[in-house]
Tab-separated table of C-alpha atoms and ligand atoms in Angstrom:
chain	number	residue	atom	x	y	z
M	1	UNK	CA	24.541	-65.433	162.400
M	2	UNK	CA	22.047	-62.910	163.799
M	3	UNK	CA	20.505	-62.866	167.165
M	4	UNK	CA	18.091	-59.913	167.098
M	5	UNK	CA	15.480	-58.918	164.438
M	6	UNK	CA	15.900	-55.720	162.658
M	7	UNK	CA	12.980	-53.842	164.400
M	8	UNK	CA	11.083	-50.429	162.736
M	9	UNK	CA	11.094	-47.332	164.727
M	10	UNK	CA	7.503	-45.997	165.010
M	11	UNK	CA	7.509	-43.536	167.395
M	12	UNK	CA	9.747	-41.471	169.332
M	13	UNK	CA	9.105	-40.005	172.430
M	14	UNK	CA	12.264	-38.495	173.818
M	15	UNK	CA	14.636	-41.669	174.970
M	16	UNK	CA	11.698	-44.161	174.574
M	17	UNK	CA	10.661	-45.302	170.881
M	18	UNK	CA	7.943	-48.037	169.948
M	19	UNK	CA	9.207	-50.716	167.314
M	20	UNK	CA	7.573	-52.622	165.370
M	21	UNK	CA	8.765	-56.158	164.819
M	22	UNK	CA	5.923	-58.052	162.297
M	23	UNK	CA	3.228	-56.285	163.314
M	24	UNK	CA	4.599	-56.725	167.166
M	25	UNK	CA	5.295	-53.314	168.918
M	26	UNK	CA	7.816	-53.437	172.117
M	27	UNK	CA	9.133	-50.245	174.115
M	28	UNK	CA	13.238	-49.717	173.785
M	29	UNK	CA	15.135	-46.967	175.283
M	30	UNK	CA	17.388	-45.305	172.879
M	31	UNK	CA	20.785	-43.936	173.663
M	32	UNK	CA	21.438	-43.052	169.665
M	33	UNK	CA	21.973	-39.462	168.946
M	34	UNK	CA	20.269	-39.231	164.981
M	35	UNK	CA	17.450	-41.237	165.223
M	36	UNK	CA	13.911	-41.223	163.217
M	37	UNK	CA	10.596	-42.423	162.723
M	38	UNK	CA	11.011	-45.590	160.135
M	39	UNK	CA	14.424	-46.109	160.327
M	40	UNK	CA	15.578	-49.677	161.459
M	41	UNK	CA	17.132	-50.962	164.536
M	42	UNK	CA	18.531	-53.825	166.606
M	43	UNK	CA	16.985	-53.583	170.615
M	44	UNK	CA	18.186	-55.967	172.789
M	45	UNK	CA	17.004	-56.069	176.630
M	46	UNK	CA	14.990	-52.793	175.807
M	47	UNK	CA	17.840	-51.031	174.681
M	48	UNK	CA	18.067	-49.483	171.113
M	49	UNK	CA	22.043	-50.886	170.154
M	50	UNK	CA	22.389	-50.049	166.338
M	51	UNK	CA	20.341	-48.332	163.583
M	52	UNK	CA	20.602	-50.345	160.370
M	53	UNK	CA	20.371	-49.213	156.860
M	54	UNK	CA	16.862	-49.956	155.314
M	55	UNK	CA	18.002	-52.245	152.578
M	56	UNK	CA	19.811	-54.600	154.902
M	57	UNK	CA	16.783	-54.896	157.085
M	58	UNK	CA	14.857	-55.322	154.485
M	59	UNK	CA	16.471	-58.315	152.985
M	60	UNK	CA	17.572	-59.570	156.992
M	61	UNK	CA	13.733	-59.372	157.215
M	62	UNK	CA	12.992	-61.274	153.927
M	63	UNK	CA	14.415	-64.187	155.334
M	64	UNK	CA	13.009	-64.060	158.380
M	65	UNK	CA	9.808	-63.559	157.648
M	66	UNK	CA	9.360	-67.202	156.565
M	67	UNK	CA	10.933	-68.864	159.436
M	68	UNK	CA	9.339	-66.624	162.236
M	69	UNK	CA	6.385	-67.464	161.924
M	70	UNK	CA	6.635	-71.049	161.173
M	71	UNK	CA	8.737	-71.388	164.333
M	72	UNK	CA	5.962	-69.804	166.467
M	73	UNK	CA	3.614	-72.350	165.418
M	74	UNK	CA	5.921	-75.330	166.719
M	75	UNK	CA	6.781	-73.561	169.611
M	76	UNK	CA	2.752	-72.745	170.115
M	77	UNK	CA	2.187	-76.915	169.564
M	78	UNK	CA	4.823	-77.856	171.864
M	79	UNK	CA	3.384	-75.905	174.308
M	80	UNK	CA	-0.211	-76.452	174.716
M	81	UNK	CA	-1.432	-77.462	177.783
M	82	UNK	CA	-3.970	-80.423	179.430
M	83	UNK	CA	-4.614	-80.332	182.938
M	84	UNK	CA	-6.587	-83.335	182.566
M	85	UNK	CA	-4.340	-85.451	184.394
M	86	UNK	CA	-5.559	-88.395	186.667
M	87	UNK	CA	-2.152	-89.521	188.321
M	88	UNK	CA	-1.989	-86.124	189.392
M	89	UNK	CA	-3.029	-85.110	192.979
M	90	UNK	CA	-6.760	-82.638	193.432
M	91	UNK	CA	-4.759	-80.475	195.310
M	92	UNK	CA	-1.377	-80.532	192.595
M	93	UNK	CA	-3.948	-79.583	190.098
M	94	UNK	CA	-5.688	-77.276	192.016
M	95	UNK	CA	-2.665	-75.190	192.235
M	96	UNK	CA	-1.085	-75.562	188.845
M	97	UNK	CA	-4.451	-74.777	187.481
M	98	UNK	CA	-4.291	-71.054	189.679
M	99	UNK	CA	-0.480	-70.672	188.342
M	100	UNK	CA	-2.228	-71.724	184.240
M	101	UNK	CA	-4.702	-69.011	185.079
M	102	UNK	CA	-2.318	-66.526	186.119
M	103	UNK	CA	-3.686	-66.296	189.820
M	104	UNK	CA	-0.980	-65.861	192.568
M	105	UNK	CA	-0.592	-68.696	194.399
M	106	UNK	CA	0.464	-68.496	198.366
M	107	UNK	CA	3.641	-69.400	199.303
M	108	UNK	CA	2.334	-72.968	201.264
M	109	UNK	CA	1.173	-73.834	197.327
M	110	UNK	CA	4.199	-73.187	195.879
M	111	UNK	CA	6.097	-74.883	198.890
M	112	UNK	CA	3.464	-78.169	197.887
M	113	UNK	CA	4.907	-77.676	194.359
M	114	UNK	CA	8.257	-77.864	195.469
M	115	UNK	CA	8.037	-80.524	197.476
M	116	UNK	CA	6.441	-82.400	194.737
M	117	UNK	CA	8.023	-85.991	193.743
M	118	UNK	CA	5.138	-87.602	191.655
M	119	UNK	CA	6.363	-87.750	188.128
M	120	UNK	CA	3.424	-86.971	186.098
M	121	UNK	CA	3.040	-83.999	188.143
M	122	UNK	CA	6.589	-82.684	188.239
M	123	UNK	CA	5.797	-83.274	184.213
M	124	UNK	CA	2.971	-80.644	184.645
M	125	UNK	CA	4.529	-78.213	186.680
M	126	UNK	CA	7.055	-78.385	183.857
M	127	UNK	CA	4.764	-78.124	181.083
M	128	UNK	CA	3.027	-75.023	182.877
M	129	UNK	CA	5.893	-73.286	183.459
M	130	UNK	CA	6.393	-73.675	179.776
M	131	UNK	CA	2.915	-73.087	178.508
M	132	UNK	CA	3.034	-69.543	180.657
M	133	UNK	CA	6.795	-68.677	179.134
M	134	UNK	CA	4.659	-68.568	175.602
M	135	UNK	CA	2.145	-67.123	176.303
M	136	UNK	CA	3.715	-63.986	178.324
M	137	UNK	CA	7.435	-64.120	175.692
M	138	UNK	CA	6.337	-66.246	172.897
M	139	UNK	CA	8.735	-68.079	170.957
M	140	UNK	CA	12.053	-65.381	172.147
M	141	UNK	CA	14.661	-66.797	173.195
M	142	UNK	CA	18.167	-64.518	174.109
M	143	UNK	CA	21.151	-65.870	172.923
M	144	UNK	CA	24.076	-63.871	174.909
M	145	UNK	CA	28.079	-64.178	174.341
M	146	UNK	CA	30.144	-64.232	177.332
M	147	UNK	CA	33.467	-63.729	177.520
M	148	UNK	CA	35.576	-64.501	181.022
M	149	UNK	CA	38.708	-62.455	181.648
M	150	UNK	CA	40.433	-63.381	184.157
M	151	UNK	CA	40.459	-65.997	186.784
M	152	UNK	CA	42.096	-64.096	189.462
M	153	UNK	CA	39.959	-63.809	193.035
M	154	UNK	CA	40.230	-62.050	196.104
M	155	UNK	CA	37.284	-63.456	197.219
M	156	UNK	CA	37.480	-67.034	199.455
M	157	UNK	CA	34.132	-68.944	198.338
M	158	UNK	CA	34.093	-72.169	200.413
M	159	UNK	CA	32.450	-73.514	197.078
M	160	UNK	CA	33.993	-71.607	193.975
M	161	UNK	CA	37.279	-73.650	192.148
M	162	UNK	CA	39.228	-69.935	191.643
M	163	UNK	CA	38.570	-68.514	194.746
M	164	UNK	CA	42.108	-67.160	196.105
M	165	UNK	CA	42.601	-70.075	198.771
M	166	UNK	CA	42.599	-73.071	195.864
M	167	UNK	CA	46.426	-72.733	194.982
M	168	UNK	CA	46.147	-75.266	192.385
M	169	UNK	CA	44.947	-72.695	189.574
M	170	UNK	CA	46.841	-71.890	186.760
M	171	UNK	CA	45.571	-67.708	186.613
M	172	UNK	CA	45.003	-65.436	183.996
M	173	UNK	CA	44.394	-61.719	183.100
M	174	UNK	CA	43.640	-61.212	179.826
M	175	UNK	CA	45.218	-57.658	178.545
M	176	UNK	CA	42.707	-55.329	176.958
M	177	UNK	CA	44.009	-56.032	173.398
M	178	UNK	CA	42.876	-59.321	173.657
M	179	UNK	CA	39.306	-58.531	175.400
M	180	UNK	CA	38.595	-56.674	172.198
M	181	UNK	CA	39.424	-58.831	169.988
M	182	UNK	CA	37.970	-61.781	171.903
M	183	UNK	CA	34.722	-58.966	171.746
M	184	UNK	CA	35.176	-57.849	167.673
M	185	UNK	CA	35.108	-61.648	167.425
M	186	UNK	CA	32.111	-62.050	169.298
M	187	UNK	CA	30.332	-59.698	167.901
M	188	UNK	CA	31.582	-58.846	164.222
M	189	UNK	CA	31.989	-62.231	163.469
M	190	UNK	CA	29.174	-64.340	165.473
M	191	UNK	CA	26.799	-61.924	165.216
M	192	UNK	CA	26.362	-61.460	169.367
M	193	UNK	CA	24.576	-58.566	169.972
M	194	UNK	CA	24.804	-58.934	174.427
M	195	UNK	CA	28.224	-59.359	175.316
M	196	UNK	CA	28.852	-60.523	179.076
M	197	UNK	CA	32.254	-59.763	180.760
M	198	UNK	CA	32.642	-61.994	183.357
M	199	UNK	CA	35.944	-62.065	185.856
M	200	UNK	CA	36.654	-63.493	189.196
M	201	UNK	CA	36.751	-60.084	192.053
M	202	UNK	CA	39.953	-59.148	190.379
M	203	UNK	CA	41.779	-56.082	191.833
M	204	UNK	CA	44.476	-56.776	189.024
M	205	UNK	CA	42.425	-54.175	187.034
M	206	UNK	CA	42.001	-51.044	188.385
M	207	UNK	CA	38.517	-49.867	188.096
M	208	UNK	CA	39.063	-46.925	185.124
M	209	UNK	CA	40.870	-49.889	182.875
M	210	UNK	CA	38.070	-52.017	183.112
M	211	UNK	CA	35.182	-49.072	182.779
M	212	UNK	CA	38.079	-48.703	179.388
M	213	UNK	CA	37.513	-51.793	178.065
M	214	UNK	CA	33.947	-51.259	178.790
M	215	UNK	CA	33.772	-48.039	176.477
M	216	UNK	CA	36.569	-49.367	173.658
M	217	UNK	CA	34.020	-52.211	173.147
M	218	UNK	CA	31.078	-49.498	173.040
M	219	UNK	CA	32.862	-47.076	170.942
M	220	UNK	CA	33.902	-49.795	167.881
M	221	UNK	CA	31.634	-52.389	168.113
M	222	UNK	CA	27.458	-52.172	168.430
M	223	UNK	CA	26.301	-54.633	171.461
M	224	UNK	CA	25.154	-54.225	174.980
M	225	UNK	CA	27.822	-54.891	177.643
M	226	UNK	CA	26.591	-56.725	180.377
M	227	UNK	CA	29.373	-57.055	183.355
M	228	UNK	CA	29.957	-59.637	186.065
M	229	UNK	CA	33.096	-58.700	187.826
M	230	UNK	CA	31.633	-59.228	191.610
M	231	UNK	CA	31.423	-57.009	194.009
M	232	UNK	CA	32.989	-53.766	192.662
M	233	UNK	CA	31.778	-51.153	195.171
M	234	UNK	CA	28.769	-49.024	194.356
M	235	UNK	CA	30.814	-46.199	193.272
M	236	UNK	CA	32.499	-48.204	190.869
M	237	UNK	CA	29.389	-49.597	189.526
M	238	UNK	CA	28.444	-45.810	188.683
M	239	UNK	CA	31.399	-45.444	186.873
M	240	UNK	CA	30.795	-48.646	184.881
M	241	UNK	CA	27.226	-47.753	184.096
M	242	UNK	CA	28.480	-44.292	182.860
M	243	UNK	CA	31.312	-46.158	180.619
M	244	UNK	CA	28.792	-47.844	178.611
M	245	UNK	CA	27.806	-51.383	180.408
M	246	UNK	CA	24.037	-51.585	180.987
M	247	UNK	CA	23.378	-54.958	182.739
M	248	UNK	CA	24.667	-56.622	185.706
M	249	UNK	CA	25.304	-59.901	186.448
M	250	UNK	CA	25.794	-60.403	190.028
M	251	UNK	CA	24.373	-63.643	192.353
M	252	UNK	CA	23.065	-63.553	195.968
M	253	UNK	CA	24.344	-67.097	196.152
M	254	UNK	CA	21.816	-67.394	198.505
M	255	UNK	CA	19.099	-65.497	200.238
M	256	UNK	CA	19.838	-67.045	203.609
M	257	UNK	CA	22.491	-64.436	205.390
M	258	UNK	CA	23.744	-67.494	207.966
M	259	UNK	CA	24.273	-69.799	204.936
M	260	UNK	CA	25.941	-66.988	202.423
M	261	UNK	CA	28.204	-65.995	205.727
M	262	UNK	CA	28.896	-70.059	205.886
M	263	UNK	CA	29.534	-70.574	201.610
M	264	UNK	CA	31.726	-67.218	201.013
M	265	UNK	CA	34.094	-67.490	204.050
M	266	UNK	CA	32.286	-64.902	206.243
M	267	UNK	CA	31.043	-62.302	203.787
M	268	UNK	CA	27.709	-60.385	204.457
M	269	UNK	CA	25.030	-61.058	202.466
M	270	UNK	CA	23.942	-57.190	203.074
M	271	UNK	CA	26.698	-55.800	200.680
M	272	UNK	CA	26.279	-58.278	198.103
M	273	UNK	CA	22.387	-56.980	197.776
M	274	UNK	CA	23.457	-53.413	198.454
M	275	UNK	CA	25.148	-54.125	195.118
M	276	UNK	CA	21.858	-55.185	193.399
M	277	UNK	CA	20.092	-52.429	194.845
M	278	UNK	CA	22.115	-49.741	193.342
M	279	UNK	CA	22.971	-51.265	190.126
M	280	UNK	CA	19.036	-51.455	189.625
M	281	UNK	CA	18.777	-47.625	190.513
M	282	UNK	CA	21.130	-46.929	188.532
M	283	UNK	CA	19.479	-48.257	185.469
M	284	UNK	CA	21.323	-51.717	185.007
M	285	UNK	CA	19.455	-54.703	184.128
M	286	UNK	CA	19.560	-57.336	187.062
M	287	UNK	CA	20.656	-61.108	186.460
M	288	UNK	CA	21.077	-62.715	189.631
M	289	UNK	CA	20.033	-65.892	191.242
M	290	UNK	CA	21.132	-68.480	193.537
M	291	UNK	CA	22.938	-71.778	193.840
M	292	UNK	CA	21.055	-74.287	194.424
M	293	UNK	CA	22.069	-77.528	196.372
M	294	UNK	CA	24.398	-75.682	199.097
M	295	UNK	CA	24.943	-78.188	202.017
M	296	UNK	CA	22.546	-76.937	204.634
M	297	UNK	CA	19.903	-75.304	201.962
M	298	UNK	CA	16.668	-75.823	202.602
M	299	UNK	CA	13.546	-75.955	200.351
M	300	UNK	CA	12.348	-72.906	202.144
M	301	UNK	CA	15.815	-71.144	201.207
M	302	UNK	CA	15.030	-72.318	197.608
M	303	UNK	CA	11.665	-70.179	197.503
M	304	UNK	CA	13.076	-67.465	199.199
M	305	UNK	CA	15.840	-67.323	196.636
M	306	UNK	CA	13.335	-66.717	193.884
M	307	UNK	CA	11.411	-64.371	195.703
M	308	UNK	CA	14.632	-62.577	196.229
M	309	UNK	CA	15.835	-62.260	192.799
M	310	UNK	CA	11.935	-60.831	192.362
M	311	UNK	CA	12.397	-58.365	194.668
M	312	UNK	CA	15.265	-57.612	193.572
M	313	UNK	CA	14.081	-56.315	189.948
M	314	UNK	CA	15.759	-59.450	188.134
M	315	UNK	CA	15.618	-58.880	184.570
M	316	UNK	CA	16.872	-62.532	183.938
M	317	UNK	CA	17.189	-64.772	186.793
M	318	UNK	CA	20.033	-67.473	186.697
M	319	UNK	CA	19.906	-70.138	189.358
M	320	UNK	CA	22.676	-73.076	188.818
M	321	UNK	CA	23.008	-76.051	190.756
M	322	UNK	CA	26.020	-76.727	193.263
M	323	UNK	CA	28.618	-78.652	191.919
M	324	UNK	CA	31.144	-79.832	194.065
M	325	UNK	CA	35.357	-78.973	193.448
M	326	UNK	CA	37.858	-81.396	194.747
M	327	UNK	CA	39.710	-78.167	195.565
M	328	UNK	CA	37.223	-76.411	197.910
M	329	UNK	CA	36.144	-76.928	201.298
M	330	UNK	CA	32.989	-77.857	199.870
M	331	UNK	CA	34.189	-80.771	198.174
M	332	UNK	CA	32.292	-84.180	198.198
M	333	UNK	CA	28.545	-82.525	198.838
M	334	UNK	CA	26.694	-83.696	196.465
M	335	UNK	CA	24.973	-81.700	193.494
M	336	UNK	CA	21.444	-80.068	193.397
M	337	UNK	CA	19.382	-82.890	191.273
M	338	UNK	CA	18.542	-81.706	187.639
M	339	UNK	CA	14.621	-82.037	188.743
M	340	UNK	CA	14.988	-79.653	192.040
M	341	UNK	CA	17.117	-77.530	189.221
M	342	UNK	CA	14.214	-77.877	186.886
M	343	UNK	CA	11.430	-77.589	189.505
M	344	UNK	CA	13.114	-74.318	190.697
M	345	UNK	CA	13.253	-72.408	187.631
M	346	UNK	CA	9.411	-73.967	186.828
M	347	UNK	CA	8.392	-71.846	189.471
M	348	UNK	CA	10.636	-68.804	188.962
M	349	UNK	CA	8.437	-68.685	185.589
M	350	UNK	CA	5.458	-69.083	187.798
M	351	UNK	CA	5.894	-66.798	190.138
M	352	UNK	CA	7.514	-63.984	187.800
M	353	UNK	CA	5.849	-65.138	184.562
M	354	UNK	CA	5.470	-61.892	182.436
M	355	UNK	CA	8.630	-60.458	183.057
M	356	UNK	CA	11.133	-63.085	183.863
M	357	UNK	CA	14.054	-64.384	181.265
M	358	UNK	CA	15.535	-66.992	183.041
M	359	UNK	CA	18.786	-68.527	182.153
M	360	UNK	CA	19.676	-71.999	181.285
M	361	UNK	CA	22.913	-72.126	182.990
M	362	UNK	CA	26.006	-73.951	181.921
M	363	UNK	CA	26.093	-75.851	185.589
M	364	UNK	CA	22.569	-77.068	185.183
M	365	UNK	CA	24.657	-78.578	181.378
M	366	UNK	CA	27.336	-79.893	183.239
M	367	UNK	CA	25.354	-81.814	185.712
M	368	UNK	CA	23.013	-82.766	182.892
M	369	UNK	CA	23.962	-82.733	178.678
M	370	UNK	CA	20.040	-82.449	177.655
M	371	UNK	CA	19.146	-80.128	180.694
M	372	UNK	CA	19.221	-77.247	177.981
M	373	UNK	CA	16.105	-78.770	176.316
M	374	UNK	CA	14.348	-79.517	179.660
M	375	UNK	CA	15.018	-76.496	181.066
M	376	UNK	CA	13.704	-74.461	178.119
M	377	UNK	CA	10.864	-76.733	178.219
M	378	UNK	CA	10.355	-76.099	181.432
M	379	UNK	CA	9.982	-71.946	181.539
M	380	UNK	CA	13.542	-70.787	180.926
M	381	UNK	CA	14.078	-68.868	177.919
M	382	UNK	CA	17.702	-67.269	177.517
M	383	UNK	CA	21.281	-68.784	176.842
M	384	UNK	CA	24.812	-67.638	177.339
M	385	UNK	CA	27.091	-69.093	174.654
M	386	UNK	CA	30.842	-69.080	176.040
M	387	UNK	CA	33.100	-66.795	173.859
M	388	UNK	CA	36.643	-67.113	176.155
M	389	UNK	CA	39.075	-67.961	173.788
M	390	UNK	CA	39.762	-72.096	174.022
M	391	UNK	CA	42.854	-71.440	175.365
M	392	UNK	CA	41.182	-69.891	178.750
M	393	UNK	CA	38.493	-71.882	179.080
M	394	UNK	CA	39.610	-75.026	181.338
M	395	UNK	CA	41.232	-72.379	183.805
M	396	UNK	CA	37.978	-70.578	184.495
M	397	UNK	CA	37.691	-73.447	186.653
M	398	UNK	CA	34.549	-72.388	189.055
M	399	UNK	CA	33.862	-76.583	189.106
M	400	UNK	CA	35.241	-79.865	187.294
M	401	UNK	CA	34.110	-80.740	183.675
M	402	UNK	CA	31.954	-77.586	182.972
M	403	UNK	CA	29.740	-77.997	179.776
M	404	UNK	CA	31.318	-76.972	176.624
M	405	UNK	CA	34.711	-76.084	177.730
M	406	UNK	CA	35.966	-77.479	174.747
M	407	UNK	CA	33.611	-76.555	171.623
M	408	UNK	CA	34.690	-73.647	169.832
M	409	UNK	CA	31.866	-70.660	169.467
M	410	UNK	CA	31.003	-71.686	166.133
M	411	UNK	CA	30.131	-75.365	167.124
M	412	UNK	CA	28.326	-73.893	170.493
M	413	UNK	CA	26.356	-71.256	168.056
M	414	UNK	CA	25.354	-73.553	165.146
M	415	UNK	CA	24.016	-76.530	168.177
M	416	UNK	CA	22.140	-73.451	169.932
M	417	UNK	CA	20.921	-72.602	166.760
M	418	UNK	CA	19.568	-76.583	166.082
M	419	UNK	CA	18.101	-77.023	169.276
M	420	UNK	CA	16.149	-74.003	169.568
M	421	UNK	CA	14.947	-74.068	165.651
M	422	UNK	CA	13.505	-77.926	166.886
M	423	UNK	CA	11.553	-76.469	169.689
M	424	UNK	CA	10.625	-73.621	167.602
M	425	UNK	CA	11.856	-71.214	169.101
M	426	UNK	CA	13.633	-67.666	167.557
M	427	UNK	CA	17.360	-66.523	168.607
M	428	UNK	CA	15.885	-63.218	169.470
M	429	UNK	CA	15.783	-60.770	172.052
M	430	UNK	CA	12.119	-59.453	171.574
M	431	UNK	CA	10.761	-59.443	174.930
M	432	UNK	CA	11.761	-55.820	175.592
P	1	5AD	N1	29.290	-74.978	191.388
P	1	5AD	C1	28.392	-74.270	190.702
P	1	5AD	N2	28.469	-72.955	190.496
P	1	5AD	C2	29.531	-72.305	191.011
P	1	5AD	N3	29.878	-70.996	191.002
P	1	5AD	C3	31.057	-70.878	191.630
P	1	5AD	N4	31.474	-72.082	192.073
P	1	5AD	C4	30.540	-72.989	191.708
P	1	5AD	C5	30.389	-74.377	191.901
P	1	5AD	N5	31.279	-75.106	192.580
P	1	5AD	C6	29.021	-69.942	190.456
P	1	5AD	C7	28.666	-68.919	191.541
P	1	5AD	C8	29.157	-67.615	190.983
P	1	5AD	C9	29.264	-67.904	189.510
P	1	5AD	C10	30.214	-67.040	188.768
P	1	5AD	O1	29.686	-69.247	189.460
P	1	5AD	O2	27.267	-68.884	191.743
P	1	5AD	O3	28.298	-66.532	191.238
């Protein structure tokens, strides 16, 4: 199975080429030493990953070529939008017509929309933030593999299931023989062309064995590493960056400092963005985000946290909602609801609607098993498919009953795959 389109290079102009993907041209930056005008590529996330020989793009394009554009069209249908809507509010309309226009709204309209609780126009809001996802991304959606391993952390998340104090957890390290395979897997055989390395703050590896890993994977297989390994110190993120990984995946949690000292056991939000600041200098791509439904969050906190992940250069935003862990100190609050989940990434499209991907997250599943087709209905456009091998899975234990702990890749891939073709949408990475 592929998830990118075999793109044609039409220019160069030194690390930044134009390709051409059916008549659609998007920047990439290329990191490929022998590289020339008409040969063919994968880009994912604006980065040139692998040239191609002609033939195989060619016939990889073949079949494409009738599906594409079919799926654009049902994507285009299920997104068309009527703001003729009498059960919905003037002033409701007023501002989702602004947002349809593509006018910024102030923060007291998007506070109105997030306060929202009339159902036919929650269902707009919705359908906006969907209607402006096509028109800015079309019918794109990234399909990412993720792979977590280990479960060990130092860190003491009043929240998190495998933070260090929960002494219930079976941990694990998975040995770098079986992160590449897990990542040949991933990529030779599912096709994954955005592997994510995910681990709880794990000082079990030292810093130049995971930056290893990093550059084994980049060496033998073609894919762009993304890393999540928490707060590795910004010297260590250099090193990272220079061993091959190109995006980070790091949350604020929150964007209020008393509430992230509160939820991590004291920590400072400061270094956490200090984090996100550097890895964005340093040319990663950002995904961060919040959780949503922290006891004590407010809906201001909730705004803030998207403006946040704006400011700070979020590539992909991923916002999840709270779910509580028996073995936390946060156990018994209850869960963000999947319409403040849905309202919240409505407006993330809204507010950053040209450039954000935005993540249906595997939370927002668990709390909800159709949330993935509301959610992408709703503005978000990007997936992470869980590649840990089966036997990890149940011990990456961040909360109870997480969605698809059980499937195996290929059932997770080929449902993916089903949903999106019904909403028309492409497993592609073409909003570079
Ligand atoms: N509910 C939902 N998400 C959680 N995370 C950790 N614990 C929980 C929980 N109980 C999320 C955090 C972290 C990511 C890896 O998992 O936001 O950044």
């Amino acid at each position: 199975m592929c998830y990118a389109i075999p793109g044609k290079i039409e220019a160069i102009a030194e690390k930044t080429v134009v390709v051409e993907y059916f008549g659609e041209k998007r920047k990439a930056y290329n990191e490929l030493d022998d590289l020339s005008v008409g040969d063919y590529v994968y880009a994912q996330g604006g980065f040139v990953i692998q040239k191609i020989p002609q033939d195989e793009a060619e016939s990889i394009l073949s079949v494409w070529k009738e599906t594409f554009f079919d799926l654009q069209e049902v994507d285009l249908k299920l997104s068309r939008l009527d703001l003729n809507q009498e059960s919905v509010s003037k002033e409701c309309l007023r501002i989702l017509d602004n947002a349809a226009e593509g006018r910024k709204l102030s923060r007291e309209d998007i506070l109105v929309l997030i306060k929202e609780k009339n159902k036919s126009a929650l269902e707009l809001l919705f359908k906006v933030a969907n209607f402006l996802r096509q028109k800015h991304h079309k019918n794109s959606c990234c399909v990412h593999g993720i792979i977590e391993i280990s479960n060990y952390c130092c860190a003491d998340c009043a929240y998190c299931g495998i933070s260090r104090s929960n002494k219930n957890v079976t941990r694990y390290r998975m040995s770098q023989k079986e992160i590449l395979e897990a990542a040949r897997q991933a990529i030779e055989e599912h096709g994954f062309k955005t592997l994510l390395l995910q681990s709880g703050e794990d000082s079990g590896y030292s810093i130049e064995e995971l930056a290893e890993i990093v550059r084994q994977i980049k060496a033998n297989w073609p894919a762009l590493i993304f890393i999540s390994f928490g707060e590795v110190g910004l010297d260590n993120l250099e090193l990272l960056y220079t061993a091959g990984a190109r995006g980070l995946l790091l949350r604020f949690e929150t964007s209020n400092p008393k509430l992230y000292k509160q939820a991590t056991g004291g920590k400072d939000l400061s270094s956490r963005i200090a984090h996100l600041k550097k890895a964005y200098a340093l040319g990663y791509l950002i995904i961060t985000g919040s959780l949503i439904g922290l006891p004590g969050q407010s809906e201001e906190d909730l705004l803030n946290d998207i403006f946040l992940a704006k400011e700070l250069h979020a590539e992909m935003y991923s916002f999840g909602p709270f779910i509580s862990h028996p073995q936390t100190p946060f156990t018994g609050n209850p869960s963000a609801s999947t319409e403040t989940m849905l309202k919240v990434i409505a407006l993330a499209r809204i507010i950053d609607s040209a450039h954000a991907k935005i993540l249906v997250t595997t939370a927002l599943e668990t709390i909800n098993p159709d949330a993935r087709r509301e959610a992408l209905l709703a503005g978000a456009n990007s997936v992470m498919l869980n590649a840990t091998p089966l036997k990890y899975r149940p011990l990456y234990n961040l909360y109870p009953l997480r969605a698809h702990e059980k499937e195996s890749i290929e059932v997770q891939i080929k449902d993916t795959i089903g949903l999106l073709m019904s909403l028309g949408r492409s497993p592609t990475d073409l909003s570079v």
